[in-house]
Amino acid sequence: MAGAVLEGAEGVLLDISGVLYDSGGDGGGVPIPGSREAVRKIKASGLKLQFCTNETQATRDKFVKKLQHLGFDIAVNEVTAPAPAVCRILKERKLRPHLLVHDDLIPKFADIDKTNPNCVVIGDAADNFSYKNLNDAFQILISLENPVLLSLGRGRYYKETDGLKLDVGAYMKALEYACDIQAEVVGKPAKMFFQSALTEMGIEPHQAIMIGDDIVNDVGGAQQCGMRAVQVRTGKYSRVAEYMAA
Amino acid sequence: MAGAVLEGAEGVLLDISGVLYDSGGDGGGVPIPGSREAVRKIKASGLKLQFCTNETQATRDKFVKKLQHLGFDIAVNEVTAPAPAVCRILKERKLRPHLLVHDDLIPKFADIDKTNPNCVVIGDAADNFSYKNLNDAFQILISLENPVLLSLGRGRYYKETDGLKLDVGAYMKALEYACDIQAEVVGKPAKMFFQSALTEMGIEPHQAIMIGDDIVNDVGGAQQCGMRAVQVRTGKYSRVAEYMAA
């Protein structure tokens, strides 16, 4: 990051997957060289720091523990993630979700009424994206008079240690098309999501810089919100760049 | 069908699933009341008849045998289906496919070179639409300089005896979004597909009537091709109508 980029900045929002580490493998992922030091330096500089992730393969607690284990200086209250945000929405709008999410995320919805569902919540369900499970979600949506699909992000794919993996956005599109509806995205690039991270930090958009590897969800979303943004050349960026050069 | 609709008609194109029968269940499906008689009457009337289906869960041979077993007067050469059409395209364009299709369709591609794939063919793969299989197809597409996705239809869903099921179109959309590409659709509503059925019958578009249960793929596709079209109120039509009235 050049000094000019930081001019007038009070805080930094950091994406996690593809910026701090590449997920996957037995150990749960591999830190990207220099990223642990970068987090320490940002904190030491006096800049405020909030991690802003669309990660929905685990609860925030479990996710943060994994990152701590990988050597990152990170705490649960420093992480803005979609699952707590969607739980607030479900309660406010009295929505009873059918969940199509990763097993590890299910405990997050323990105190939410899920009987007789009147909406579908879709997250990065990975292997839970079976034909049967997607069809179950579809059948619920198509049977509703006003189908509500809440999607924890709209990412196309992400990078794991063994290659690129389809993200929730692809499956969101499948359900949107099958039911002829538009999903409501909770998470990046939704404006409300970035704003909740800024509120957490107590700063205004023009005082913040978002750093991520996704040109649409990180960079585009933050800019739409009035923030500056930097795209790193790690994570999915590097992999696509490799393909382009091949 | 009112007599006026048939005025000047030389031939009829009949959709199969949702028009002649509802697929699924132990016996492979249930004929829709009156449909066997309707096929017999059309043939007895002297009108030409071609069955025009996006069915890709089985080879034409196997599919026709099932329909004969259900009591339909139908022969293999009377059926226009996407798999033979896509095989012609693959050969003409020297494409080597990675297949994401139903197991029963795989023998159709026996004489096609599938080494070192430079395209993906997607059909109604049903339970083969696992996360792993969709991800494998995605990884091949994203690694290609010019990704080619050939889709055997673009249907949203179809009706089986135990409910509505997601069709190939939903998964086509998932891959289109993930890779930021446009699939090439082989099958209804592609103009070329209807034209090959007309060529088989030796008649012109204005002499033909398409009968189907899908407003986009059957009715819209046929009309774009210069044919008249009738939407039946069976198949997916009836199920959606039920929901609307509920």
CSV table of C-alpha atoms in Angstrom, one decimal:
chain,number,residue,atom,x,y,z
A,1,MET,CA,0.0,0.0,0.0
A,2,ALA,CA,1.4,3.4,-1.0
A,3,GLY,CA,1.3,6.2,1.6
A,4,ALA,CA,-1.0,8.2,-0.6
A,5,VAL,CA,-3.7,5.6,-0.4
A,6,LEU,CA,-3.8,5.9,3.3
A,7,GLU,CA,-4.0,9.7,3.4
A,8,GLY,CA,-6.7,10.8,5.8
A,9,ALA,CA,-7.6,7.2,6.6
A,10,GLU,CA,-8.7,6.4,10.1
A,11,GLY,CA,-9.4,2.7,9.6
A,12,VAL,CA,-8.9,-0.3,7.4
A,13,LEU,CA,-11.4,-3.0,6.5
A,14,LEU,CA,-9.7,-6.3,5.7
A,15,ASP,CA,-11.2,-9.1,3.7
A,16,ILE,CA,-9.9,-12.5,5.0
A,17,SER,CA,-10.1,-15.3,2.5
A,18,GLY,CA,-7.6,-14.7,-0.3
A,19,VAL,CA,-6.1,-11.7,1.5
A,20,LEU,CA,-4.9,-13.1,4.8
A,21,TYR,CA,-5.0,-16.8,3.9
A,22,ASP,CA,-6.1,-19.4,1.4
A,23,SER,CA,-8.6,-21.7,3.0
A,24,GLY,CA,-8.8,-25.5,2.6
A,25,GLY,CA,-6.6,-28.5,3.3
A,26,ASP,CA,-6.1,-30.5,6.5
A,27,GLY,CA,-4.9,-27.5,8.6
A,28,GLY,CA,-7.9,-25.4,7.4
A,29,GLY,CA,-5.7,-23.2,5.2
A,30,VAL,CA,-2.4,-21.5,4.7
A,31,PRO,CA,-1.5,-17.9,5.6
A,32,ILE,CA,-0.5,-15.7,2.6
A,33,PRO,CA,3.2,-14.6,3.1
A,34,GLY,CA,3.4,-11.3,5.0
A,35,SER,CA,-0.2,-11.1,5.9
A,36,ARG,CA,0.2,-11.8,9.6
A,37,GLU,CA,2.9,-9.1,9.8
A,38,ALA,CA,0.6,-6.7,7.9
A,39,VAL,CA,-2.2,-7.2,10.5
A,40,ARG,CA,0.2,-6.5,13.3
A,41,LYS,CA,1.6,-3.4,11.5
A,42,ILE,CA,-1.9,-2.0,10.9
A,43,LYS,CA,-2.8,-2.4,14.5
A,44,ALA,CA,0.5,-1.0,15.7
A,45,SER,CA,0.1,2.1,13.5
A,46,GLY,CA,-3.0,3.2,15.4
A,47,LEU,CA,-5.4,2.7,12.5
A,48,LYS,CA,-8.7,1.1,13.4
A,49,LEU,CA,-9.1,-2.4,11.9
A,50,GLN,CA,-12.2,-4.4,11.2
A,51,PHE,CA,-12.2,-7.8,9.4
A,52,CYS,CA,-15.1,-7.9,6.8
A,53,THR,CA,-15.8,-11.3,5.4
A,54,ASN,CA,-18.5,-13.2,3.6
A,55,GLU,CA,-17.2,-16.4,5.1
A,56,THR,CA,-20.2,-18.7,6.0
A,57,GLN,CA,-18.6,-22.1,6.3
A,58,ALA,CA,-18.2,-21.7,10.1
A,59,THR,CA,-19.5,-19.6,13.0
A,60,ARG,CA,-17.5,-16.5,13.7
A,61,ASP,CA,-16.1,-18.1,16.9
A,62,LYS,CA,-14.8,-21.2,15.1
A,63,PHE,CA,-13.5,-19.1,12.2
A,64,VAL,CA,-11.6,-16.7,14.5
A,65,LYS,CA,-10.1,-19.6,16.4
A,66,LYS,CA,-8.8,-21.1,13.2
A,67,LEU,CA,-7.2,-17.8,12.2
A,68,GLN,CA,-5.7,-17.4,15.7
A,69,HIS,CA,-4.2,-20.9,15.3
A,70,LEU,CA,-2.7,-19.8,12.0
A,71,GLY,CA,-1.0,-17.0,13.9
A,72,PHE,CA,-3.3,-14.0,13.2
A,73,ASP,CA,-3.9,-11.3,15.8
A,74,ILE,CA,-7.7,-11.3,15.5
A,75,ALA,CA,-10.7,-11.3,17.9
A,76,VAL,CA,-14.4,-12.2,17.4
A,77,ASN,CA,-15.6,-8.6,17.9
A,78,GLU,CA,-13.3,-7.4,15.2
A,79,VAL,CA,-15.1,-9.6,12.6
A,80,THR,CA,-18.2,-8.4,10.6
A,81,ALA,CA,-19.8,-11.5,9.0
A,82,PRO,CA,-23.1,-12.2,7.3
A,83,ALA,CA,-24.6,-14.8,9.7
A,84,PRO,CA,-25.3,-12.4,12.6
A,85,ALA,CA,-26.6,-9.8,10.2
A,86,VAL,CA,-29.1,-12.3,8.6
A,87,CYS,CA,-30.3,-13.4,12.1
A,88,ARG,CA,-31.2,-9.8,12.9
A,89,ILE,CA,-33.1,-9.5,9.6
A,90,LEU,CA,-35.0,-12.8,10.2
A,91,LYS,CA,-36.1,-11.6,13.6
A,92,GLU,CA,-37.1,-8.1,12.5
A,93,ARG,CA,-39.2,-9.4,9.6
A,94,LYS,CA,-40.6,-12.4,11.4
A,95,LEU,CA,-39.1,-14.8,8.8
A,96,ARG,CA,-38.9,-18.5,9.5
A,97,PRO,CA,-36.0,-19.8,7.4
A,98,HIS,CA,-35.3,-23.1,5.6
A,99,LEU,CA,-31.5,-23.3,5.8
A,100,LEU,CA,-29.2,-24.3,3.0
A,101,VAL,CA,-25.9,-23.6,4.7
A,102,HIS,CA,-22.8,-25.3,5.9
A,103,ASP,CA,-23.3,-27.7,8.8
A,104,ASP,CA,-20.9,-25.6,10.9
A,105,LEU,CA,-23.2,-22.5,10.5
A,106,ILE,CA,-26.4,-24.2,11.7
A,107,PRO,CA,-25.8,-23.5,15.5
A,108,LYS,CA,-26.0,-19.8,14.7
A,109,PHE,CA,-29.7,-20.2,13.9
A,110,ALA,CA,-30.4,-22.2,17.1
A,111,ASP,CA,-32.8,-19.5,18.6
A,112,ILE,CA,-34.6,-18.8,15.2
A,113,ASP,CA,-38.0,-20.3,14.6
A,114,LYS,CA,-37.6,-22.6,11.6
A,115,THR,CA,-41.1,-24.3,11.6
A,116,ASN,CA,-43.2,-24.0,8.5
A,117,PRO,CA,-40.6,-22.0,6.6
A,118,ASN,CA,-41.6,-18.8,4.7
A,119,CYS,CA,-38.1,-18.0,3.3
A,120,VAL,CA,-34.8,-19.7,2.3
A,121,VAL,CA,-31.4,-18.7,3.7
A,122,ILE,CA,-28.5,-19.8,1.4
A,123,GLY,CA,-24.8,-19.7,2.4
A,124,ASP,CA,-21.6,-21.3,1.2
A,125,ALA,CA,-22.9,-24.8,1.8
A,126,ALA,CA,-20.1,-26.6,-0.1
A,127,ASP,CA,-20.8,-30.3,-0.1
A,128,ASN,CA,-24.3,-29.6,1.3
A,129,PHE,CA,-25.1,-28.3,-2.2
A,130,SER,CA,-26.4,-31.7,-3.3
A,131,TYR,CA,-29.2,-31.9,-5.9
A,132,LYS,CA,-31.6,-33.0,-3.2
A,133,ASN,CA,-30.8,-30.1,-0.9
A,134,LEU,CA,-31.0,-27.5,-3.7
A,135,ASN,CA,-34.3,-29.0,-4.8
A,136,ASP,CA,-35.7,-28.9,-1.3
A,137,ALA,CA,-34.9,-25.2,-1.1
A,138,PHE,CA,-36.4,-24.7,-4.6
A,139,GLN,CA,-39.6,-26.5,-3.7
A,140,ILE,CA,-40.1,-24.3,-0.6
A,141,LEU,CA,-39.5,-21.1,-2.6
A,142,ILE,CA,-41.8,-22.0,-5.5
A,143,SER,CA,-44.6,-22.9,-3.1
A,144,LEU,CA,-44.5,-19.4,-1.4
A,145,GLU,CA,-46.8,-16.6,-2.6
A,146,ASN,CA,-43.9,-14.1,-2.0
A,147,PRO,CA,-40.7,-16.1,-2.2
A,148,VAL,CA,-37.9,-14.6,-0.1
A,149,LEU,CA,-34.4,-15.8,-0.7
A,150,LEU,CA,-31.7,-14.3,1.6
A,151,SER,CA,-28.2,-15.0,0.3
A,152,LEU,CA,-25.1,-14.8,2.5
A,153,GLY,CA,-23.0,-13.1,-0.2
A,154,ARG,CA,-23.0,-13.3,-3.9
A,155,GLY,CA,-19.4,-14.4,-4.6
A,156,ARG,CA,-18.7,-16.4,-7.8
A,157,TYR,CA,-15.9,-18.6,-6.4
A,158,TYR,CA,-13.0,-18.6,-4.0
A,159,LYS,CA,-9.6,-20.1,-3.8
A,160,GLU,CA,-8.8,-23.0,-1.6
A,161,THR,CA,-5.4,-24.7,-1.3
A,162,ASP,CA,-6.4,-27.3,-3.8
A,163,GLY,CA,-8.0,-25.0,-6.4
A,164,LEU,CA,-11.0,-22.7,-7.1
A,165,LYS,CA,-14.3,-23.6,-5.5
A,166,LEU,CA,-17.9,-22.4,-6.4
A,167,ASP,CA,-19.2,-19.9,-4.0
A,168,VAL,CA,-22.8,-19.2,-2.8
A,169,GLY,CA,-23.5,-16.7,-5.6
A,170,ALA,CA,-23.6,-19.5,-8.2
A,171,TYR,CA,-26.2,-21.4,-6.3
A,172,MET,CA,-28.1,-18.2,-5.5
A,173,LYS,CA,-28.3,-17.6,-9.3
A,174,ALA,CA,-29.6,-21.1,-9.9
A,175,LEU,CA,-32.5,-20.5,-7.4
A,176,GLU,CA,-33.2,-17.0,-8.7
A,177,TYR,CA,-33.5,-18.4,-12.3
A,178,ALA,CA,-35.6,-21.4,-11.3
A,179,CYS,CA,-38.1,-19.3,-9.3
A,180,ASP,CA,-37.8,-16.1,-11.4
A,181,ILE,CA,-37.0,-14.1,-8.3
A,182,GLN,CA,-34.2,-11.8,-7.0
A,183,ALA,CA,-32.3,-12.8,-3.9
A,184,GLU,CA,-31.6,-10.3,-1.1
A,185,VAL,CA,-27.9,-10.3,-0.5
A,186,VAL,CA,-26.7,-10.1,3.1
A,187,GLY,CA,-22.9,-9.6,3.2
A,188,LYS,CA,-20.6,-7.9,0.8
A,189,PRO,CA,-21.3,-6.0,-1.6
A,190,ALA,CA,-24.5,-4.9,0.3
A,191,LYS,CA,-24.1,-1.3,1.5
A,192,MET,CA,-25.8,-2.1,4.8
A,193,PHE,CA,-23.1,-4.7,5.5
A,194,PHE,CA,-20.2,-2.3,5.0
A,195,GLN,CA,-22.0,0.3,7.1
A,196,SER,CA,-22.3,-2.1,10.0
A,197,ALA,CA,-18.6,-2.6,9.9
A,198,LEU,CA,-18.0,1.2,9.8
A,199,THR,CA,-20.4,1.6,12.7
A,200,GLU,CA,-18.4,-0.9,14.7
A,201,MET,CA,-15.2,1.1,14.0
A,202,GLY,CA,-17.0,4.5,14.7
A,203,ILE,CA,-15.7,6.1,11.4
A,204,GLU,CA,-17.2,7.5,8.2
A,205,PRO,CA,-16.9,5.9,4.7
A,206,HIS,CA,-14.4,8.6,3.5
A,207,GLN,CA,-12.1,7.7,6.5
A,208,ALA,CA,-12.0,4.0,5.6
A,209,ILE,CA,-10.1,1.8,3.1
A,210,MET,CA,-11.3,-1.7,2.1
A,211,ILE,CA,-8.7,-4.2,1.1
A,212,GLY,CA,-9.8,-7.3,-0.7
A,213,ASP,CA,-9.2,-9.7,-3.6
A,214,ASP,CA,-12.6,-9.5,-5.2
A,215,ILE,CA,-13.1,-6.6,-7.6
A,216,VAL,CA,-16.9,-6.7,-7.4
A,217,ASN,CA,-17.7,-7.7,-3.8
A,218,ASP,CA,-14.8,-6.0,-2.0
A,219,VAL,CA,-13.6,-3.1,-4.2
A,220,GLY,CA,-16.9,-2.3,-6.0
A,221,GLY,CA,-19.0,-2.7,-2.9
A,222,ALA,CA,-16.8,-0.5,-0.8
A,223,GLN,CA,-16.6,2.2,-3.4
A,224,GLN,CA,-20.4,2.3,-3.8
A,225,CYS,CA,-20.5,2.9,-0.1
A,226,GLY,CA,-18.2,5.9,-0.4
A,227,MET,CA,-15.0,4.2,0.8
A,228,ARG,CA,-11.7,3.9,-1.0
A,229,ALA,CA,-10.6,0.3,-1.9
A,230,VAL,CA,-7.5,-1.6,-2.8
A,231,GLN,CA,-7.4,-4.9,-4.7
A,232,VAL,CA,-4.7,-7.3,-3.6
A,233,ARG,CA,-3.0,-9.6,-6.1
A,234,THR,CA,-3.4,-12.7,-3.9
A,235,GLY,CA,-6.4,-15.1,-3.5
A,236,LYS,CA,-8.6,-15.4,-6.5
A,237,TYR,CA,-6.9,-12.5,-8.2
A,238,SER,CA,-3.6,-14.3,-8.6
A,239,ARG,CA,-5.3,-17.5,-9.9
A,240,VAL,CA,-7.2,-15.7,-12.6
A,241,ALA,CA,-4.2,-13.7,-13.5
A,242,GLU,CA,-2.3,-17.0,-13.9
A,243,TYR,CA,-5.0,-18.3,-16.2
A,244,MET,CA,-4.9,-15.1,-18.3
A,245,ALA,CA,-1.2,-15.4,-18.8
A,246,ALA,CA,-1.3,-19.1,-19.6
B,1,MET,CA,-57.5,-28.0,-29.6
B,2,ALA,CA,-60.1,-26.0,-31.5
B,3,GLY,CA,-60.4,-26.6,-35.2
B,4,ALA,CA,-59.3,-23.0,-36.0
B,5,VAL,CA,-55.9,-23.6,-34.4
B,6,LEU,CA,-55.3,-26.5,-36.9
B,7,GLU,CA,-56.3,-24.5,-40.0
B,8,GLY,CA,-53.7,-25.0,-42.7
B,9,ALA,CA,-51.6,-27.2,-40.4
B,10,GLU,CA,-49.7,-30.0,-42.0
B,11,GLY,CA,-47.9,-31.2,-38.9
B,12,VAL,CA,-47.8,-31.2,-35.1
B,13,LEU,CA,-44.8,-31.1,-32.8
B,14,LEU,CA,-45.5,-32.6,-29.4
B,15,ASP,CA,-43.5,-32.0,-26.2
B,16,ILE,CA,-43.4,-35.1,-24.1
B,17,SER,CA,-42.8,-34.5,-20.4
B,18,GLY,CA,-45.8,-32.7,-18.8
B,19,VAL,CA,-47.8,-33.1,-22.1
B,20,LEU,CA,-47.9,-36.9,-22.6
B,21,TYR,CA,-46.8,-38.0,-19.2
B,22,ASP,CA,-45.4,-36.9,-15.8
B,23,SER,CA,-42.0,-38.6,-15.2
B,24,GLY,CA,-40.8,-40.1,-12.0
B,25,GLY,CA,-41.7,-42.9,-9.6
B,26,ASP,CA,-41.0,-46.6,-9.8
B,27,GLY,CA,-42.7,-47.2,-13.2
B,28,GLY,CA,-40.8,-44.2,-14.7
B,29,GLY,CA,-43.9,-42.0,-14.9
B,30,VAL,CA,-47.7,-41.8,-15.4
B,31,PRO,CA,-49.5,-41.0,-18.6
B,32,ILE,CA,-51.6,-37.9,-18.6
B,33,PRO,CA,-55.3,-38.9,-19.1
B,34,GLY,CA,-56.3,-38.8,-22.8
B,35,SER,CA,-52.7,-38.3,-24.1
B,36,ARG,CA,-52.3,-41.8,-25.6
B,37,GLU,CA,-55.6,-41.4,-27.4
B,38,ALA,CA,-54.5,-37.9,-28.6
B,39,VAL,CA,-51.3,-39.3,-30.2
B,40,ARG,CA,-53.3,-42.0,-31.9
B,41,LYS,CA,-55.9,-39.5,-33.2
B,42,ILE,CA,-53.2,-37.1,-34.6
B,43,LYS,CA,-51.6,-40.0,-36.5
B,44,ALA,CA,-55.0,-41.2,-37.8
B,45,SER,CA,-55.9,-37.7,-39.0
B,46,GLY,CA,-53.1,-37.7,-41.5
B,47,LEU,CA,-51.2,-34.9,-39.8
B,48,LYS,CA,-47.4,-35.4,-39.6
B,49,LEU,CA,-46.2,-35.8,-36.0
B,50,GLN,CA,-42.8,-35.3,-34.5
B,51,PHE,CA,-42.0,-35.5,-30.8
B,52,CYS,CA,-39.8,-32.6,-29.7
B,53,THR,CA,-38.2,-33.0,-26.2
B,54,ASN,CA,-35.4,-31.6,-24.1
B,55,GLU,CA,-35.4,-34.9,-22.2
B,56,THR,CA,-31.7,-35.7,-21.4
B,57,GLN,CA,-32.1,-38.2,-18.6
B,58,ALA,CA,-31.9,-41.1,-21.0
B,59,THR,CA,-30.9,-42.0,-24.5
B,60,ARG,CA,-33.6,-41.7,-27.1
B,61,ASP,CA,-33.8,-45.5,-27.4
B,62,LYS,CA,-34.4,-46.0,-23.7
B,63,PHE,CA,-36.7,-43.1,-23.5
B,64,VAL,CA,-38.9,-44.3,-26.4
B,65,LYS,CA,-39.0,-47.8,-24.9
B,66,LYS,CA,-40.3,-46.4,-21.7
B,67,LEU,CA,-43.0,-44.4,-23.5
B,68,GLN,CA,-44.0,-47.5,-25.6
B,69,HIS,CA,-44.2,-49.5,-22.3
B,70,LEU,CA,-46.6,-46.8,-21.0
B,71,GLY,CA,-48.8,-47.4,-24.0
B,72,PHE,CA,-47.7,-44.6,-26.5
B,73,ASP,CA,-47.5,-45.1,-30.2
B,74,ILE,CA,-44.0,-43.7,-30.7
B,75,ALA,CA,-40.8,-44.6,-32.5
B,76,VAL,CA,-37.2,-43.5,-32.1
B,77,ASN,CA,-37.1,-41.7,-35.5
B,78,GLU,CA,-40.1,-39.6,-34.5
B,79,VAL,CA,-38.2,-38.0,-31.6
B,80,THR,CA,-36.1,-34.9,-31.9
B,81,ALA,CA,-33.8,-34.7,-28.8
B,82,PRO,CA,-30.8,-32.6,-27.8
B,83,ALA,CA,-28.2,-35.3,-27.4
B,84,PRO,CA,-27.9,-36.2,-31.1
B,85,ALA,CA,-27.8,-32.5,-31.9
B,86,VAL,CA,-25.0,-31.8,-29.5
B,87,CYS,CA,-23.0,-34.7,-30.8
B,88,ARG,CA,-23.2,-33.2,-34.3
B,89,ILE,CA,-22.0,-29.8,-32.9
B,90,LEU,CA,-19.1,-31.4,-31.0
B,91,LYS,CA,-17.8,-33.2,-34.1
B,92,GLU,CA,-18.3,-30.2,-36.4
B,93,ARG,CA,-16.4,-27.8,-34.1
B,94,LYS,CA,-13.8,-30.4,-32.9
B,95,LEU,CA,-14.8,-29.9,-29.3
B,96,ARG,CA,-13.8,-32.4,-26.6
B,97,PRO,CA,-16.4,-32.3,-23.9
B,98,HIS,CA,-16.3,-32.8,-20.2
B,99,LEU,CA,-19.8,-34.3,-19.5
B,100,LEU,CA,-22.0,-33.2,-16.7
B,101,VAL,CA,-25.0,-35.3,-17.6
B,102,HIS,CA,-27.2,-38.1,-16.4
B,103,ASP,CA,-25.5,-41.5,-16.3
B,104,ASP,CA,-28.0,-42.9,-18.8
B,105,LEU,CA,-26.9,-40.3,-21.4
B,106,ILE,CA,-23.2,-41.1,-21.3
B,107,PRO,CA,-23.3,-43.9,-23.9
B,108,LYS,CA,-24.5,-41.4,-26.4
B,109,PHE,CA,-21.0,-39.8,-26.3
B,110,ALA,CA,-19.1,-43.1,-26.7
B,111,ASP,CA,-17.5,-42.2,-30.0
B,112,ILE,CA,-16.7,-38.6,-29.0
B,113,ASP,CA,-13.1,-37.7,-28.0
B,114,LYS,CA,-13.2,-36.6,-24.3
B,115,THR,CA,-9.5,-36.3,-23.6
B,116,ASN,CA,-8.1,-33.0,-22.4
B,117,PRO,CA,-11.6,-31.3,-22.5
B,118,ASN,CA,-12.0,-27.9,-24.2
B,119,CYS,CA,-15.7,-27.5,-23.4
B,120,VAL,CA,-18.4,-28.6,-21.0
B,121,VAL,CA,-21.7,-30.2,-21.9
B,122,ILE,CA,-24.4,-29.9,-19.3
B,123,GLY,CA,-27.7,-31.9,-19.3
B,124,ASP,CA,-30.4,-32.7,-16.8
B,125,ALA,CA,-28.0,-34.6,-14.5
B,126,ALA,CA,-30.4,-34.8,-11.5
B,127,ASP,CA,-28.5,-36.5,-8.6
B,128,ASN,CA,-25.2,-36.1,-10.5
B,129,PHE,CA,-25.5,-32.4,-9.8
B,130,SER,CA,-23.4,-32.8,-6.7
B,131,TYR,CA,-21.1,-30.0,-5.4
B,132,LYS,CA,-18.1,-31.9,-6.5
B,133,ASN,CA,-19.4,-32.5,-10.0
B,134,LEU,CA,-20.5,-28.9,-10.6
B,135,ASN,CA,-17.2,-27.7,-9.2
B,136,ASP,CA,-15.2,-30.1,-11.6
B,137,ALA,CA,-17.1,-28.6,-14.5
B,138,PHE,CA,-16.5,-25.1,-13.2
B,139,GLN,CA,-12.8,-25.7,-12.8
B,140,ILE,CA,-12.5,-26.8,-16.4
B,141,LEU,CA,-14.5,-23.9,-17.8
B,142,ILE,CA,-12.5,-21.2,-15.8
B,143,SER,CA,-9.2,-22.7,-16.9
B,144,LEU,CA,-10.1,-22.3,-20.6
B,145,GLU,CA,-9.1,-19.3,-22.6
B,146,ASN,CA,-12.4,-19.3,-24.4
B,147,PRO,CA,-14.8,-21.2,-22.2
B,148,VAL,CA,-17.6,-23.1,-24.2
B,149,LEU,CA,-20.6,-24.3,-22.3
B,150,LEU,CA,-23.2,-26.3,-24.3
B,151,SER,CA,-26.4,-26.8,-22.4
B,152,LEU,CA,-29.0,-29.4,-23.3
B,153,GLY,CA,-32.0,-27.1,-22.7
B,154,ARG,CA,-32.6,-24.1,-20.5
B,155,GLY,CA,-35.7,-25.3,-18.5
B,156,ARG,CA,-36.2,-24.0,-15.0
B,157,TYR,CA,-37.9,-27.1,-13.6
B,158,TYR,CA,-40.1,-30.0,-14.5
B,159,LYS,CA,-42.8,-32.0,-12.8
B,160,GLU,CA,-42.2,-35.5,-11.6
B,161,THR,CA,-44.8,-37.6,-9.9
B,162,ASP,CA,-43.5,-36.6,-6.5
B,163,GLY,CA,-43.1,-32.9,-7.2
B,164,LEU,CA,-41.3,-30.2,-9.1
B,165,LYS,CA,-37.6,-30.8,-9.9
B,166,LEU,CA,-34.8,-28.4,-10.8
B,167,ASP,CA,-34.0,-28.7,-14.5
B,168,VAL,CA,-30.7,-28.1,-16.3
B,169,GLY,CA,-31.3,-24.4,-16.8
B,170,ALA,CA,-30.7,-23.6,-13.1
B,171,TYR,CA,-27.3,-25.3,-13.2
B,172,MET,CA,-26.5,-23.7,-16.5
B,173,LYS,CA,-27.1,-20.3,-14.8
B,174,ALA,CA,-24.9,-21.2,-11.9
B,175,LEU,CA,-22.0,-21.9,-14.3
B,176,GLU,CA,-22.7,-18.9,-16.5
B,177,TYR,CA,-22.5,-16.7,-13.4
B,178,ALA,CA,-19.5,-18.3,-11.9
B,179,CYS,CA,-17.5,-18.0,-15.1
B,180,ASP,CA,-19.1,-14.8,-16.5
B,181,ILE,CA,-20.0,-16.6,-19.7
B,182,GLN,CA,-23.1,-17.3,-21.8
B,183,ALA,CA,-24.0,-20.9,-22.5
B,184,GLU,CA,-25.0,-22.1,-26.0
B,185,VAL,CA,-28.4,-23.8,-25.7
B,186,VAL,CA,-28.9,-27.0,-27.7
B,187,GLY,CA,-32.6,-28.0,-27.5
B,188,LYS,CA,-35.7,-25.9,-27.1
B,189,PRO,CA,-36.0,-22.9,-27.3
B,190,ALA,CA,-33.1,-22.8,-29.8
B,191,LYS,CA,-34.3,-22.1,-33.4
B,192,MET,CA,-32.0,-24.6,-34.9
B,193,PHE,CA,-33.5,-27.3,-32.8
B,194,PHE,CA,-37.1,-26.7,-33.9
B,195,GLN,CA,-35.9,-26.4,-37.5
B,196,SER,CA,-34.3,-29.8,-37.4
B,197,ALA,CA,-37.7,-31.2,-36.2
B,198,LEU,CA,-39.4,-29.5,-39.1
B,199,THR,CA,-36.8,-30.8,-41.6
B,200,GLU,CA,-37.5,-34.3,-40.3
B,201,MET,CA,-41.2,-33.7,-41.1
B,202,GLY,CA,-40.6,-32.0,-44.4
B,203,ILE,CA,-42.8,-29.0,-43.6
B,204,GLU,CA,-42.4,-25.2,-43.2
B,205,PRO,CA,-42.8,-23.3,-39.9
B,206,HIS,CA,-46.2,-21.8,-40.9
B,207,GLN,CA,-47.5,-25.3,-41.5
B,208,ALA,CA,-46.7,-26.6,-38.0
B,209,ILE,CA,-48.1,-26.3,-34.5
B,210,MET,CA,-46.1,-26.9,-31.3
B,211,ILE,CA,-47.9,-28.2,-28.3
B,212,GLY,CA,-46.2,-28.0,-24.9
B,213,ASP,CA,-46.5,-27.1,-21.2
B,214,ASP,CA,-43.6,-24.6,-21.1
B,215,ILE,CA,-44.5,-21.0,-22.0
B,216,VAL,CA,-40.9,-20.0,-22.8
B,217,ASN,CA,-39.2,-23.1,-24.2
B,218,ASP,CA,-42.2,-24.7,-26.1
B,219,VAL,CA,-44.5,-21.8,-26.9
B,220,GLY,CA,-42.1,-18.9,-27.1
B,221,GLY,CA,-39.4,-20.9,-28.9
B,222,ALA,CA,-41.8,-22.2,-31.5
B,223,GLN,CA,-43.4,-18.8,-32.1
B,224,GLN,CA,-39.9,-17.2,-32.6
B,225,CYS,CA,-39.4,-19.8,-35.2
B,226,GLY,CA,-42.5,-18.8,-37.1
B,227,MET,CA,-44.7,-21.6,-35.9
B,228,ARG,CA,-48.1,-21.5,-34.0
B,229,ALA,CA,-48.0,-22.9,-30.5
B,230,VAL,CA,-50.5,-24.1,-27.9
B,231,GLN,CA,-49.8,-24.4,-24.2
B,232,VAL,CA,-51.5,-27.3,-22.5
B,233,ARG,CA,-52.7,-27.0,-18.9
B,234,THR,CA,-51.0,-30.2,-17.7
B,235,GLY,CA,-47.4,-30.7,-16.5
B,236,LYS,CA,-45.7,-27.8,-14.8
B,237,TYR,CA,-48.5,-25.5,-16.0
B,238,SER,CA,-51.1,-27.2,-13.7
B,239,ARG,CA,-48.8,-27.2,-10.7
B,240,VAL,CA,-48.0,-23.5,-10.9
B,241,ALA,CA,-51.7,-22.8,-11.4
B,242,GLU,CA,-52.5,-24.8,-8.2
B,243,TYR,CA,-50.0,-22.7,-6.3
B,244,MET,CA,-51.4,-19.5,-7.7
B,245,ALA,CA,-54.9,-20.4,-6.6
B,246,ALA,CA,-53.7,-21.6,-3.1
